Coordinates of C-alpha atoms and ligand atoms in Angstrom, one line a residue:
X1324 CA -36.6 -148.6 52.0
X1325 CA -33.0 -149.5 53.0
X1326 CA -31.6 -147.6 50.1
X1327 CA -33.3 -144.2 50.9
X1328 CA -31.0 -141.6 50.4
X1329 CA -31.3 -138.9 53.0
X1330 CA -31.0 -135.1 52.2
X1331 CA -31.2 -132.0 54.4
X1332 CA -31.7 -128.7 52.9
X1333 CA -32.7 -125.0 53.7
X1334 CA -35.3 -125.0 50.7
X1335 CA -37.1 -128.1 49.1
X1336 CA -39.1 -127.0 45.9
X1337 CA -41.7 -129.3 44.4
X1338 CA -42.4 -129.0 41.1
X1339 CA -40.1 -127.5 38.4
X1340 CA -42.8 -125.7 36.2
X1341 CA -42.9 -122.0 35.7
X1342 CA -43.4 -121.2 39.3
X1343 CA -40.9 -123.8 40.5
X1344 CA -38.0 -122.6 38.1
X1345 CA -38.7 -118.9 39.3
X1346 CA -38.6 -119.9 43.0
X1347 CA -35.4 -122.0 42.6
X1348 CA -33.7 -118.8 40.8
X1349 CA -35.0 -116.6 43.7
X1350 CA -34.0 -118.9 46.5
X1351 CA -30.6 -119.4 45.2
X1352 CA -29.8 -115.8 45.7
X1353 CA -30.0 -116.7 49.5
X1354 CA -28.8 -120.4 49.9
X1355 CA -27.0 -122.9 48.2
X1356 CA -28.8 -125.7 50.0
X1357 CA -31.6 -126.6 47.8
X1358 CA -33.6 -129.7 46.5
X1359 CA -35.7 -128.9 43.4
X1360 CA -38.0 -131.8 42.7
X1361 CA -39.6 -133.0 39.4
X1362 CA -41.9 -135.8 39.1
X1363 CA -43.0 -135.6 35.7
X1364 CA -41.2 -134.1 32.6
X1365 CA -39.0 -131.1 32.7
X1366 CA -40.1 -128.2 30.1
X1367 CA -43.1 -126.6 31.9
X1368 CA -46.7 -127.0 31.3
X1369 CA -46.8 -123.8 29.2
X1370 CA -44.2 -124.8 26.8
X1371 CA -45.5 -128.4 26.3
X1372 CA -49.1 -128.5 26.3
X1373 CA -50.2 -125.0 27.3
X1374 CA -49.8 -121.7 26.1
X1375 CA -47.2 -122.3 23.3
X1376 CA -48.7 -125.4 21.4
X1377 CA -52.1 -123.8 21.6
X1378 CA -50.9 -120.2 20.4
X1379 CA -49.1 -122.2 17.4
X1380 CA -52.3 -124.3 16.4
X1381 CA -54.1 -120.6 16.3
X1382 CA -51.3 -119.2 14.3
X1383 CA -52.1 -121.7 11.7
X1384 CA -55.9 -121.3 12.1
X1385 CA -55.7 -117.5 11.4
X1386 CA -53.4 -118.0 8.5
X1387 CA -56.0 -120.3 6.9
X1388 CA -59.0 -118.1 7.8
X1389 CA -57.5 -114.8 6.3
X1390 CA -56.7 -116.8 3.2
X1391 CA -60.2 -117.9 3.2
X1392 CA -61.7 -114.5 3.9
X1393 CA -60.1 -112.0 1.5
X1394 CA -63.4 -111.5 -0.7
X1395 CA -64.1 -108.5 1.3
X1396 CA -61.2 -106.4 0.1
X1397 CA -62.0 -107.6 -3.5
X1398 CA -59.2 -110.1 -3.4
X1399 CA -59.7 -113.8 -4.4
X1400 CA -57.4 -116.5 -3.3
X1401 CA -57.8 -119.8 -5.1
X1402 CA -57.4 -123.6 -3.8
X1403 CA -56.3 -122.4 -0.1
X1404 CA -55.3 -126.0 1.0
X1405 CA -54.9 -127.1 4.6
X1406 CA -52.1 -129.8 5.2
X1407 CA -53.0 -131.2 8.3
X1408 CA -50.1 -133.1 8.6
X1409 CA -47.8 -129.8 8.0
X1410 CA -50.0 -127.7 10.4
X1411 CA -49.2 -130.6 13.2
X1412 CA -45.6 -130.9 12.3
X1413 CA -45.0 -127.1 12.6
X1414 CA -46.9 -126.9 15.9
X1415 CA -44.8 -129.7 17.3
X1416 CA -41.5 -128.5 15.8
X1417 CA -41.8 -124.9 17.3
X1418 CA -43.3 -126.5 20.6
X1419 CA -40.2 -128.4 20.9
X1420 CA -38.0 -125.2 20.4
X1421 CA -39.6 -123.9 23.1
X1422 CA -39.2 -126.6 25.3
X1423 CA -35.8 -127.2 24.3
X1424 CA -35.3 -123.5 25.8
X1425 CA -36.7 -124.3 29.0
X1426 CA -34.4 -127.6 29.2
X1427 CA -31.4 -125.5 28.6
X1428 CA -32.2 -123.2 31.7
X1429 CA -32.8 -126.8 33.8
X1430 CA -29.4 -128.0 32.5
X1431 CA -27.9 -124.8 34.4
X1432 CA -29.4 -125.9 37.5
X1433 CA -26.6 -127.1 39.9
X1434 CA -27.2 -131.0 39.3
X1435 CA -26.8 -131.5 43.2
X1436 CA -29.8 -129.6 43.7
X1437 CA -32.1 -131.5 41.3
X1438 CA -34.4 -134.6 42.2
X1439 CA -36.4 -136.5 40.2
X1440 CA -39.6 -138.1 41.5
X1441 CA -43.0 -137.3 42.7
X1442 CA -42.8 -135.8 46.5
X1443 CA -45.2 -136.3 49.2
X1444 CA -45.3 -134.6 52.8
X1445 CA -44.5 -136.9 55.6
X1446 CA -44.7 -134.1 58.2
X1447 CA -44.4 -130.3 58.0
X1448 CA -40.5 -130.7 57.4
X1449 CA -40.2 -134.0 55.8
X1450 CA -40.7 -134.9 52.0
X1451 CA -40.4 -138.4 50.8
X1452 CA -39.6 -138.5 47.0
X1453 CA -41.0 -141.7 45.3
X1454 CA -39.4 -144.6 47.2
X1455 CA -35.7 -143.3 46.9
X1456 CA -35.0 -140.1 48.7
X1457 CA -36.2 -138.4 52.1
X1458 CA -35.7 -134.8 52.2
X1459 CA -35.4 -132.6 55.6
X1460 CA -36.2 -129.3 54.6
X1461 CA -36.1 -126.2 56.9
X1462 CA -38.5 -124.2 54.2
X1463 CA -40.9 -125.9 51.4
X1464 CA -42.4 -124.2 48.4
X1465 CA -45.2 -126.1 46.7
X1466 CA -45.2 -125.5 42.8
X1467 CA -47.1 -128.4 41.6
X1468 CA -49.3 -127.2 39.0
X1469 CA -52.5 -128.1 37.8
X1470 CA -53.9 -131.0 35.5
X1471 CA -57.2 -131.5 33.3
X1472 CA -60.0 -132.6 35.0
X1473 CA -63.5 -133.9 33.3
X1474 CA -66.4 -135.9 34.3
X1475 CA -66.2 -139.7 34.8
X1476 CA -68.5 -140.4 32.2
X1477 CA -66.2 -139.0 29.6
X1478 CA -64.2 -142.1 30.0
X1479 CA -66.7 -143.7 27.7
X1480 CA -64.9 -142.2 24.7
X1481 CA -61.9 -144.6 25.7
X1482 CA -58.8 -143.9 23.5
X1483 CA -60.7 -141.0 21.6
X1484 CA -60.4 -139.1 25.0
X1485 CA -58.4 -136.0 24.4
X1486 CA -57.2 -133.4 26.6
X1487 CA -54.5 -130.4 26.0
X1488 CA -52.1 -133.1 27.3
X1489 CA -52.2 -135.1 24.2
X1490 CA -54.1 -133.1 21.5
X1491 CA -50.9 -131.5 20.5
X1492 CA -49.3 -135.1 19.9
X1493 CA -51.5 -135.8 17.0
X1494 CA -49.7 -136.4 13.7
X1495 CA -52.4 -134.9 11.4
X1496 CA -55.6 -132.8 12.1
X1497 CA -58.7 -134.9 13.2
X1498 CA -61.5 -134.9 11.0
X1499 CA -64.1 -134.1 13.7
X1500 CA -64.0 -133.2 17.4
X1501 CA -66.8 -132.6 20.2
X1502 CA -65.0 -130.1 22.5
X1503 CA -66.6 -130.3 26.0
X1504 CA -66.1 -126.8 27.8
X1505 CA -66.4 -123.4 26.2
X1506 CA -63.7 -122.2 28.7
X1507 CA -60.5 -120.5 27.7
X1508 CA -58.9 -123.9 26.5
X1509 CA -62.1 -125.2 24.7
X1510 CA -62.8 -121.9 22.8
X1511 CA -59.2 -121.2 21.7
X1512 CA -58.5 -124.7 20.7
X1513 CA -62.3 -125.5 19.2
X1514 CA -62.0 -122.3 17.0
X1515 CA -58.4 -123.1 15.8
X1516 CA -59.4 -126.6 15.0
X1517 CA -62.7 -125.4 13.1
X1518 CA -61.0 -122.7 11.2
X1519 CA -58.6 -125.7 10.0
X1520 CA -61.3 -127.2 8.5
X1521 CA -62.3 -129.8 11.4
X1522 CA -65.7 -130.3 12.2
X1523 CA -66.1 -128.9 15.7
X1524 CA -68.9 -128.7 18.1
X1525 CA -68.6 -127.2 21.5
X1526 CA -71.0 -128.1 24.3
X1527 CA -70.9 -125.9 27.7
X1528 CA -73.0 -125.8 30.8
X1529 CA -74.9 -123.2 32.8
X1530 CA -74.2 -120.5 30.1
X1531 CA -70.4 -120.1 31.1
X1532 CA -68.3 -118.8 28.3
X1533 CA -64.6 -118.1 28.8
X1534 CA -63.8 -115.8 31.5
X1535 CA -66.6 -113.4 30.7
X1536 CA -69.1 -112.2 33.4
X1537 CA -70.7 -109.0 31.7
X1538 CA -74.0 -110.2 30.3
X1539 CA -73.8 -107.7 27.4
X1540 CA -70.0 -108.8 26.4
X1541 CA -71.0 -112.6 26.8
X1542 CA -74.1 -112.1 24.7
X1543 CA -71.9 -110.7 21.8
X1544 CA -69.0 -113.5 22.3
X1545 CA -71.8 -116.1 22.1
X1546 CA -73.3 -114.6 19.0
X1547 CA -69.9 -114.0 17.1
X1548 CA -68.8 -117.7 17.9
X1549 CA -71.9 -119.5 17.4
X1550 CA -72.2 -117.7 14.0
X1551 CA -68.7 -119.5 13.1
X1552 CA -69.3 -123.1 14.7
X1553 CA -71.7 -124.9 16.7
X1554 CA -71.7 -123.7 20.3
X1555 CA -74.4 -124.7 23.0
X1556 CA -73.4 -123.1 26.4
X1557 CA -76.8 -125.2 27.8
X1558 CA -76.0 -128.4 26.4
X1559 CA -77.9 -131.5 27.5
X1560 CA -75.9 -134.5 26.7
X1561 CA -77.4 -138.0 27.4
X1562 CA -74.8 -140.3 26.4
X1563 CA -71.1 -141.0 25.2
X1564 CA -70.3 -144.1 23.7
X1565 CA -67.0 -145.5 21.9
X1566 CA -68.3 -146.8 18.5
X1567 CA -66.6 -147.9 15.3
X1568 CA -64.8 -144.8 14.0
X1569 CA -65.1 -142.6 17.2
X1570 CA -67.4 -141.4 19.7
X1571 CA -71.1 -141.4 19.5
X1572 CA -72.8 -138.4 21.4
X1573 CA -76.3 -138.5 22.1
X1574 CA -77.5 -134.8 22.8
X1575 CA -80.4 -132.5 22.4
X1576 CA -79.6 -129.7 20.0
X1577 CA -80.2 -126.0 20.6
X1578 CA -83.8 -126.6 18.8
X1579 CA -84.5 -129.3 21.8
X1580 CA -84.3 -131.9 19.0
X1581 CA -82.2 -135.3 20.2
X1582 CA -79.3 -135.7 17.6
X1583 CA -76.8 -138.9 17.5
X1584 CA -73.7 -137.8 16.0
X1585 CA -70.2 -139.6 15.9
X1586 CA -66.9 -137.5 16.2
X1587 CA -63.5 -138.8 15.8
X1588 CA -62.4 -137.4 19.3
X1589 CA -63.8 -136.1 22.3
X1590 CA -61.9 -133.2 23.8
X1591 CA -62.3 -132.6 27.7
X1592 CA -61.6 -128.9 28.1
X1593 CA -63.7 -128.7 31.5
X1594 CA -61.5 -127.0 33.6
X1595 CA -58.4 -128.0 35.7
X1596 CA -57.6 -129.0 39.5
X1597 CA -54.8 -128.4 41.4
X1598 CA -51.9 -131.0 41.9
X1599 CA -52.3 -130.9 45.7
X1600 CA -54.3 -134.2 46.2
X1601 CA -51.7 -136.6 45.9
X1602 CA -49.1 -134.6 48.3
X1603 CA -50.6 -136.0 51.6
X1604 CA -50.8 -132.3 52.5
X1605 CA -52.7 -133.1 55.6
X1606 CA -49.2 -134.4 56.9
X1607 CA -48.0 -130.7 56.5
X1608 CA -50.4 -129.5 59.1
X1609 CA -51.5 -126.7 56.9
X1610 CA -55.1 -124.8 56.9
X1611 CA -56.9 -125.7 53.6
X1612 CA -59.9 -124.3 52.1
X1613 CA -63.1 -126.0 50.8
X1614 CA -61.2 -127.4 47.6
X1615 CA -58.4 -128.7 50.2
X1616 CA -55.9 -126.2 48.7
X1617 CA -53.8 -124.4 51.3
X1618 CA -54.9 -121.1 52.5
X1619 CA -52.1 -118.6 51.8
X1620 CA -51.1 -115.0 51.7
X1621 CA -51.2 -113.7 48.1
X1622 CA -48.4 -111.1 49.0
X1623 CA -45.9 -113.3 50.5
X1624 CA -47.6 -117.0 49.5
X1625 CA -47.0 -118.1 52.8
X1626 CA -49.4 -120.7 54.0
X1627 CA -50.6 -121.1 57.5
X1628 CA -47.2 -123.1 58.4
X1629 CA -44.9 -120.0 58.1
X1630 CA -42.0 -122.1 56.4
X1631 CA -44.4 -123.5 53.6
X1632 CA -45.4 -121.6 50.6
X1633 CA -47.5 -122.1 47.8
X1634 CA -47.0 -120.8 44.3
X1635 CA -48.5 -121.3 40.6
X1636 CA -51.7 -123.0 39.3
X1637 CA -51.4 -125.3 42.6
X1638 CA -52.6 -122.2 44.6
X1639 CA -55.9 -122.2 42.2
X1640 CA -56.1 -118.7 42.2
X1641 CA -55.0 -116.8 39.4
X1642 CA -53.9 -119.8 37.1
X1643 CA -52.1 -118.0 34.4
X1644 CA -48.4 -117.7 33.4
X1645 CA -47.3 -114.4 34.4
X1646 CA -48.7 -115.0 37.7
X1647 CA -47.0 -118.4 38.1
X1648 CA -43.8 -116.5 37.5
X1649 CA -44.3 -113.7 39.8
X1650 CA -45.6 -116.1 42.6
X1651 CA -42.7 -118.4 42.2
X1652 CA -40.2 -115.8 42.4
X1653 CA -41.8 -114.0 45.4
X1654 CA -42.3 -117.7 47.3
X1655 CA -38.8 -118.8 46.5
X1656 CA -37.3 -115.6 47.6
X1657 CA -39.0 -115.7 50.8
X1658 CA -38.3 -119.3 51.1
X1659 CA -34.5 -118.4 50.9
X1660 CA -34.6 -115.6 53.4
X1661 CA -36.9 -117.1 56.0
X1662 CA -37.7 -115.9 58.4
X1663 CA -37.2 -112.0 57.1
X1664 CA -39.9 -112.7 54.5
X1665 CA -41.6 -109.8 52.7
X1666 CA -44.7 -108.8 50.8
X1667 CA -43.9 -109.1 47.1
X1668 CA -45.4 -106.8 44.3
X1669 CA -48.5 -108.1 42.5
X1670 CA -50.0 -106.8 39.4
X1671 CA -53.6 -106.1 38.6
X1672 CA -55.6 -108.8 37.2
X1673 CA -55.3 -109.3 33.4
X1674 CA -56.8 -112.3 31.3
X1675 CA -56.6 -112.5 27.7
X1676 CA -58.3 -115.3 25.5
X1677 CA -56.7 -115.8 22.2
X1678 CA -59.6 -116.3 20.1
X1679 CA -60.7 -114.3 17.3
X1680 CA -62.0 -111.7 18.1
X1681 CA -60.1 -111.8 21.2
X1682 CA -61.4 -111.6 24.7
X1683 CA -60.0 -109.8 27.9
X1684 CA -60.9 -109.2 31.6
X1685 CA -59.0 -106.4 33.4
X1686 CA -59.6 -105.8 37.2
X1687 CA -62.3 -107.3 39.3
X1688 CA -64.7 -107.8 36.4
X1689 CA -68.4 -107.1 36.0
X1690 CA -69.7 -109.8 38.3
X1691 CA -67.3 -109.1 41.1
X1692 CA -68.1 -105.5 41.1
X1693 CA -71.7 -106.1 40.8
X1694 CA -71.3 -108.3 43.9
X1695 CA -69.0 -105.7 45.9
X1696 CA -70.5 -102.5 45.0
X1697 CA -73.4 -102.8 42.7
X1698 CA -74.5 -99.1 42.8
X1699 CA -71.1 -97.4 43.2
X1700 CA -70.0 -97.7 39.4
X1701 CA -70.9 -96.8 35.9
X1702 CA -70.4 -98.5 32.5
X1703 CA -69.3 -97.1 29.4
X1704 CA -69.1 -99.0 26.1
X1705 CA -68.1 -98.8 22.5
X1706 CA -69.5 -101.4 19.8
X1707 CA -66.8 -102.3 17.4
X1708 CA -69.0 -102.8 14.4
X1709 CA -68.9 -99.2 13.0
X1710 CA -65.5 -98.4 14.7
X1711 CA -63.2 -96.9 12.0
X1712 CA -60.2 -98.7 12.1
X1713 CA -61.9 -102.1 13.0
X1714 CA -63.8 -101.7 10.1
X1715 CA -61.2 -100.7 7.7
X1716 CA -59.3 -104.2 8.8
X1717 CA -62.6 -106.0 8.6
X1718 CA -62.5 -106.8 12.1
X1719 CA -65.3 -104.7 13.3
X1720 CA -66.9 -107.3 15.5
X1721 CA -67.6 -107.2 19.3
X1722 CA -67.8 -104.8 22.5
X1723 CA -66.0 -103.2 24.9
X1724 CA -67.4 -102.3 28.4
X1725 CA -65.5 -100.2 30.8
X1726 CA -66.1 -99.8 34.6
X1727 CA -65.5 -96.7 36.6
X1728 CA -66.2 -95.6 40.2
X1729 CA -69.0 -93.1 41.0
X1730 CA -67.7 -89.7 42.4
X1731 CA -64.0 -90.5 42.2
X1732 CA -64.0 -91.5 38.4
X1733 CA -61.4 -94.0 39.1
X1734 CA -61.3 -96.7 36.5
X1735 CA -62.2 -100.0 37.8
X1736 CA -61.9 -102.6 35.3
X1737 CA -63.3 -103.9 31.8
X1738 CA -64.6 -106.9 29.8
X1739 CA -64.3 -107.3 26.0
X1740 CA -64.7 -109.1 23.0
X1741 CA -63.2 -107.6 19.9
X1742 CA -60.3 -106.7 17.8
X1743 CA -56.7 -106.6 19.2
X1744 CA -57.9 -107.3 22.6
X1745 CA -54.4 -108.7 23.7
X1746 CA -53.1 -105.1 23.3
X1747 CA -56.0 -102.9 24.5
X1748 CA -56.1 -105.3 27.5
X1749 CA -52.4 -104.2 28.2
X1750 CA -53.2 -100.4 28.1
X1751 CA -56.2 -100.8 30.1
X1752 CA -54.2 -102.9 32.9
X1753 CA -51.3 -100.4 33.1
X1754 CA -54.2 -97.7 33.4
X1755 CA -55.7 -99.4 36.2
X1756 CA -52.4 -100.2 37.9
X1757 CA -51.4 -96.7 37.6
X1758 CA -54.8 -96.0 39.5
X1759 CA -55.9 -93.5 36.6
X1760 CA -59.3 -91.9 36.6
X1761 CA -61.4 -91.8 33.5
X1762 CA -60.4 -88.1 32.9
X1763 CA -56.8 -88.9 33.2
X1764 CA -57.2 -91.5 31.0
X1765 CA -59.1 -89.4 28.1
X1766 CA -56.3 -86.8 28.5
X1767 CA -53.8 -89.0 26.8
X1768 CA -53.2 -89.0 23.1
X1769 CA -55.3 -91.1 21.0
X1770 CA -53.8 -91.4 17.3
X1771 CA -56.4 -91.5 14.1
X1772 CA -57.3 -94.2 12.7
X1773 CA -56.6 -97.0 15.5
X1774 CA -58.7 -99.2 17.6
X1775 CA -57.9 -97.3 20.5
X1776 CA -60.1 -94.5 19.6
X1777 CA -62.7 -97.0 20.2
X1778 CA -61.2 -97.3 23.8
X1779 CA -61.8 -93.6 24.0
X1780 CA -65.3 -93.7 23.1
X1781 CA -65.9 -96.4 26.0
X1782 CA -64.2 -93.8 28.4
X1783 CA -66.0 -90.9 27.2
X1784 CA -69.3 -92.8 27.7
X1785 CA -68.5 -93.6 31.2
X1786 CA -67.3 -89.9 31.9
X1787 CA -70.4 -88.8 30.7
X1788 CA -72.4 -91.3 32.7
X1789 CA -70.5 -90.2 35.8
X1790 CA -71.2 -86.5 35.1
X1791 CA -67.4 -85.9 34.9
X1792 CA -67.5 -85.0 31.1
X1793 CA -69.5 -83.7 28.5
X1794 CA -72.5 -86.0 26.7
X1795 CA -71.1 -88.3 24.5
X1796 CA -71.3 -87.0 20.9
X1797 CA -72.5 -89.8 18.6
X1798 CA -70.0 -90.4 15.6
X1799 CA -68.2 -87.7 17.0
X1800 CA -66.7 -86.5 13.5
X1801 CA -64.2 -84.1 14.9
X1802 CA -62.6 -87.2 16.7
X1803 CA -62.0 -88.4 13.3
X1804 CA -64.3 -90.5 11.0
X1805 CA -65.5 -93.7 12.8
X1806 CA -63.5 -92.8 15.9
Ligands
LIG603 C1 -53.9 -125.3 27.1 C2 -53.3 -124.4 27.9 C3 -53.2 -122.8 27.4 C4 -52.7 -122.2 28.3 N1 -52.5 -120.9 27.8 C5 -52.1 -120.0 28.6 C6 -51.8 -118.5 27.9 O1 -52.1 -118.2 26.8 N2 -51.3 -117.6 28.7 C7 -51.4 -117.8 30.1 O2 -50.8 -116.9 31.0 N3 -51.2 -119.0 30.8 C8 -52.0 -120.0 29.8 N4 -52.3 -121.2 30.4 C9 -52.1 -121.2 32.0 C10 -50.3 -121.7 32.3 O3 -50.0 -122.6 31.4 C11 -50.2 -122.1 33.7 O4 -50.5 -120.9 34.3 C12 -48.6 -122.2 34.0 O5 -48.1 -123.0 33.2 C13 -48.6 -122.7 35.6 O6 -47.3 -122.9 35.9 P1 -46.9 -123.8 37.4 O7 -45.5 -123.7 37.3 O8 -48.0 -123.5 38.3 O9 -47.3 -125.4 36.9 P2 -46.7 -126.5 35.9 O10 -45.8 -125.8 34.7 O11 -47.6 -127.3 35.5 O12 -45.5 -127.1 36.8 C14 -45.7 -127.9 37.9 C15 -44.6 -129.0 37.8 O13 -44.9 -129.8 39.1 C16 -44.7 -131.1 38.8 N5 -45.2 -131.8 39.8 C17 -46.5 -132.0 40.2 N6 -46.7 -132.9 41.1 C18 -45.5 -132.8 41.7 C19 -45.1 -134.0 42.8 N7 -45.8 -134.4 43.6 N8 -43.8 -134.0 42.8 C20 -42.9 -133.3 42.0 N9 -43.3 -132.6 41.0 C21 -44.4 -132.5 40.8 C22 -45.3 -131.1 37.7 O14 -44.7 -132.4 36.7 C23 -44.9 -130.1 36.8 O15 -43.7 -130.1 36.0 C24 -52.5 -122.2 29.5 C25 -52.8 -123.6 30.2 C26 -53.1 -124.7 29.2 C27 -53.6 -126.0 30.0
LIG604 N1 -55.6 -117.4 27.1 C1 -55.0 -117.8 28.4 O1 -54.6 -117.1 29.2 C2 -55.1 -119.5 28.7 C3 -55.7 -120.1 27.7 C4 -55.8 -121.5 27.8 C5 -55.9 -121.8 29.6 N2 -55.8 -120.8 30.6 C6 -55.9 -121.2 31.9 O2 -56.1 -122.5 32.1 C7 -57.4 -122.4 33.0 C8 -58.0 -123.6 32.6 O3 -58.9 -123.5 31.4 P1 -60.1 -124.4 31.0 O4 -60.6 -124.0 29.8 O5 -59.9 -126.0 31.1 O6 -61.0 -124.2 32.4 P2 -62.1 -123.0 32.5 O7 -62.6 -123.1 33.7 O8 -61.7 -121.6 31.9 O9 -63.3 -123.7 31.7 C9 -63.9 -124.9 31.8 C10 -65.5 -125.0 31.0 O10 -65.8 -125.9 31.1 C11 -67.2 -126.1 31.3 N3 -67.7 -127.3 31.7 C12 -67.8 -127.9 33.2 N4 -68.0 -129.0 33.2 C13 -68.6 -129.4 31.8 C14 -69.4 -130.3 31.3 N5 -69.7 -131.5 32.0 N6 -69.8 -130.2 30.0 C15 -69.3 -129.2 29.4 N7 -68.9 -128.0 30.0 C16 -68.4 -128.3 31.0 C17 -67.3 -124.8 32.4 O11 -68.6 -124.3 32.4 C18 -66.3 -123.7 31.6 O12 -67.2 -123.0 30.7 C19 -57.8 -121.0 32.6 O13 -58.6 -120.7 33.7 C20 -56.7 -120.3 32.5 O14 -56.4 -119.7 33.8 C21 -55.4 -119.7 30.1

């Protein structure tokens, strides 16, 4: 250890993903004495192996699906061909473009601030980076992200085991994939592969489906997706074995019959774990929760050690891009201005799943409301099967359920599977953040014919349930046909 470089800085940031980059920019407003440490590749999880390549694959799948489903409109498109190599080539090229933008930003960081290597805590103020650098920092931001996790027995798939870290590296679309985990990643990528002509079966456990907790919404989502590809949310898998040509999976199908099937790949999408376990966090003296993740204040991002902050996926709470960006900015700002820290602005919870139809959760969600105040809220709903605009476009699948407080009529949250959920989700989140009541929402303009008229139906329904508005008129024609 004689060649160890010693650095002393005001702020050390561990991890240069979305949260770490935001923390760096915010801390730099207060001090020029910073070390920003990266152990892996620069470029962020979102751009390299997350949000962006997955959305690129989904975009290709949507194009294929639309081309194959024009019959409804009396249009025939012959010979739709999917060129797997060209699909993957665009995914990779566009992904590299997005990564390139991130790398340009990293290039603008002061080279004296950048330290490459994996950091570990030696004590509450000292970090060891690989075996080459020791950093003494007055304040520290942990922004080390998360990684895919899966049960040990998946390793039997050997070289045919994929996660989101390697699936976008494939040069061609696979022939078949057994996707384990009907969570957000498994459903987004599983459906996209299936629409691109890959044989896909999705296996889940305990009935879990994406982020949905409302049984009515979950049931519709299950029905819609299992109509399109094999989906078992209570799968019983006996064995996984690497065989010639792929991975043999021995499982009980939905009719309780044992099946033996070979897939080219097994994709593990069974969740992610925070990158906290390799940081020797116990040396930092922070209080940790049952998952060994440091406890922290969500408004300041401060841990029990006042000079240590934790932002992004690593804190294991709201593992989404916009939250990582907000948290990074708050944590970095507070590390920079320490000890004069402040509470940062947090937005209401919003989650969107980019399946087709898309899914959303806004606010607390059904399960949390049921647990917190079971008798204090009412539910309004709209089914999209007959909704005018959705039907016009042939997108008339799904349900939206909105929740509002008894007495006050305060809008509390929503869950949905259905058309344009990425946009409806924003409207609902904005209404929630503005603390609007159901009747204030209903006093807004609704054009005709639009999917938002369906949202109005759900709010009219809940308004009537709360005895705040008139009884819901079914198929109200003066609201416009199919509203
Ligand atoms: C397939 C997929 C799709 C997704 N799609 C979406 C989406 O559509 N919308 C959305 O909002 N979110 C999406 N997400 C989630 C989103 O990508 C993450 O919430 C976000 O990228 C987290 O950013 P972060 O800064 O916390 O972590 P990261 O970007 O992972 O950054 C952490 C960094 O820390 C580094 N590091 C780790 N340990 C150390 C150490 N000891 N020393 C030094 N450096 C270290 C890592 O190398 C990494 O560069 C998706 C995720 C995945 C996997
Ligand atoms: N659109 C988006 O915003 C988006 C997209 C992708 C990922 N993400 C983020 O990444 C996070 C991680 O996504 P994820 O899909 O890995 O996790 P997840 O927690 O959403 O889903 C994991 C799923 O795997 C299932 N599972 C667990 N063990 C299993 C087993 N042995 N066999 C079969 N199924 C099993 C779980 O029941 C769950 O349904 C998300 O929670 C989200 O925060 C967001």
